[in-house]
């Protein structure tokens, strides 16, 4: 069995475009421990200045939809509001109808369809 496969090379496939990308390596992230002492003080000072407005903005944005940590554009805000409004309208329509009314509407819809798609009877019966 091994004789049948001895003529073929093993290993992964080599694609034409992959040769150019073979030399690309990922960049390593710089760690914060390599900063000099003065840079650490500056970073700490800027963090204390930035954190109170961020906390205030977080409390005001909690009333809006969850943006995943980013601010929504006005168009995105309008889209979300309209989406929520449409969901509420659908829920209200479904809740306002009883099961009997829904069945009657469905039967009326089925009656209005053409009989082209009906399954034809097979056999003498």
Tab-separated table of N, CA and C in Angstrom, residues 2 7 12 19 24 27 39-41 54 57 70 89 98 105 109 112 116 119 125:
chain	number	residue	atom	x	y	z
A	2	UNK	N	1.957	1.249	0.749
A	2	UNK	CA	2.819	2.430	0.801
A	2	UNK	C	3.552	2.631	-0.522
A	7	UNK	N	5.359	7.842	-4.888
A	7	UNK	CA	5.700	8.792	-5.949
A	7	UNK	C	5.182	10.192	-5.655
A	12	UNK	N	1.752	20.170	2.918
A	12	UNK	CA	0.626	21.018	2.564
A	12	UNK	C	0.663	21.466	1.122
A	19	UNK	N	3.159	32.423	-2.115
A	19	UNK	CA	4.598	32.658	-2.067
A	19	UNK	C	4.902	34.093	-1.668
A	24	UNK	N	5.422	37.578	5.164
A	24	UNK	CA	4.707	38.509	6.028
A	24	UNK	C	4.579	37.893	7.409
A	27	UNK	N	2.927	41.591	13.476
A	27	UNK	CA	3.642	42.529	14.329
A	27	UNK	C	3.329	42.213	15.782
A	39	UNK	N	6.866	58.543	30.919
A	39	UNK	CA	5.747	58.208	30.053
A	39	UNK	C	4.632	57.542	30.863
A	40	UNK	N	5.015	56.752	31.866
A	40	UNK	CA	4.014	56.116	32.718
A	40	UNK	C	3.234	57.169	33.480
A	41	UNK	N	3.931	58.202	33.982
A	41	UNK	CA	3.260	59.264	34.718
A	41	UNK	C	2.310	60.029	33.806
A	54	UNK	N	-15.732	59.935	30.367
A	54	UNK	CA	-16.146	58.650	29.827
A	54	UNK	C	-17.240	58.036	30.697
A	57	UNK	N	-20.430	59.929	29.956
A	57	UNK	CA	-20.955	59.545	28.648
A	57	UNK	C	-21.558	58.151	28.703
A	70	UNK	N	-19.150	51.559	21.146
A	70	UNK	CA	-18.877	52.642	20.213
A	70	UNK	C	-20.122	53.494	20.088
A	89	UNK	N	-44.860	47.186	16.831
A	89	UNK	CA	-46.083	47.136	16.039
A	89	UNK	C	-46.436	45.702	15.682
A	98	UNK	N	-57.029	37.004	18.039
A	98	UNK	CA	-57.173	35.714	18.717
A	98	UNK	C	-56.754	34.612	17.757
A	105	UNK	N	-58.249	34.120	8.889
A	105	UNK	CA	-57.470	34.863	7.896
A	105	UNK	C	-56.640	33.905	7.033
A	109	UNK	N	-56.926	33.259	3.006
A	109	UNK	CA	-55.757	33.350	2.130
A	109	UNK	C	-55.627	32.101	1.273
A	112	UNK	N	-58.104	32.039	-1.504
A	112	UNK	CA	-57.834	32.985	-2.593
A	112	UNK	C	-56.750	32.481	-3.543
A	116	UNK	N	-53.754	25.708	-8.927
A	116	UNK	CA	-52.679	25.186	-9.771
A	116	UNK	C	-51.729	24.295	-8.969
A	119	UNK	N	-52.492	19.092	-5.201
A	119	UNK	CA	-52.015	17.770	-5.572
A	119	UNK	C	-53.136	17.057	-6.321
A	125	UNK	N	-60.318	6.468	-7.699
A	125	UNK	CA	-61.198	6.912	-6.634
A	125	UNK	C	-61.380	8.331	-6.581
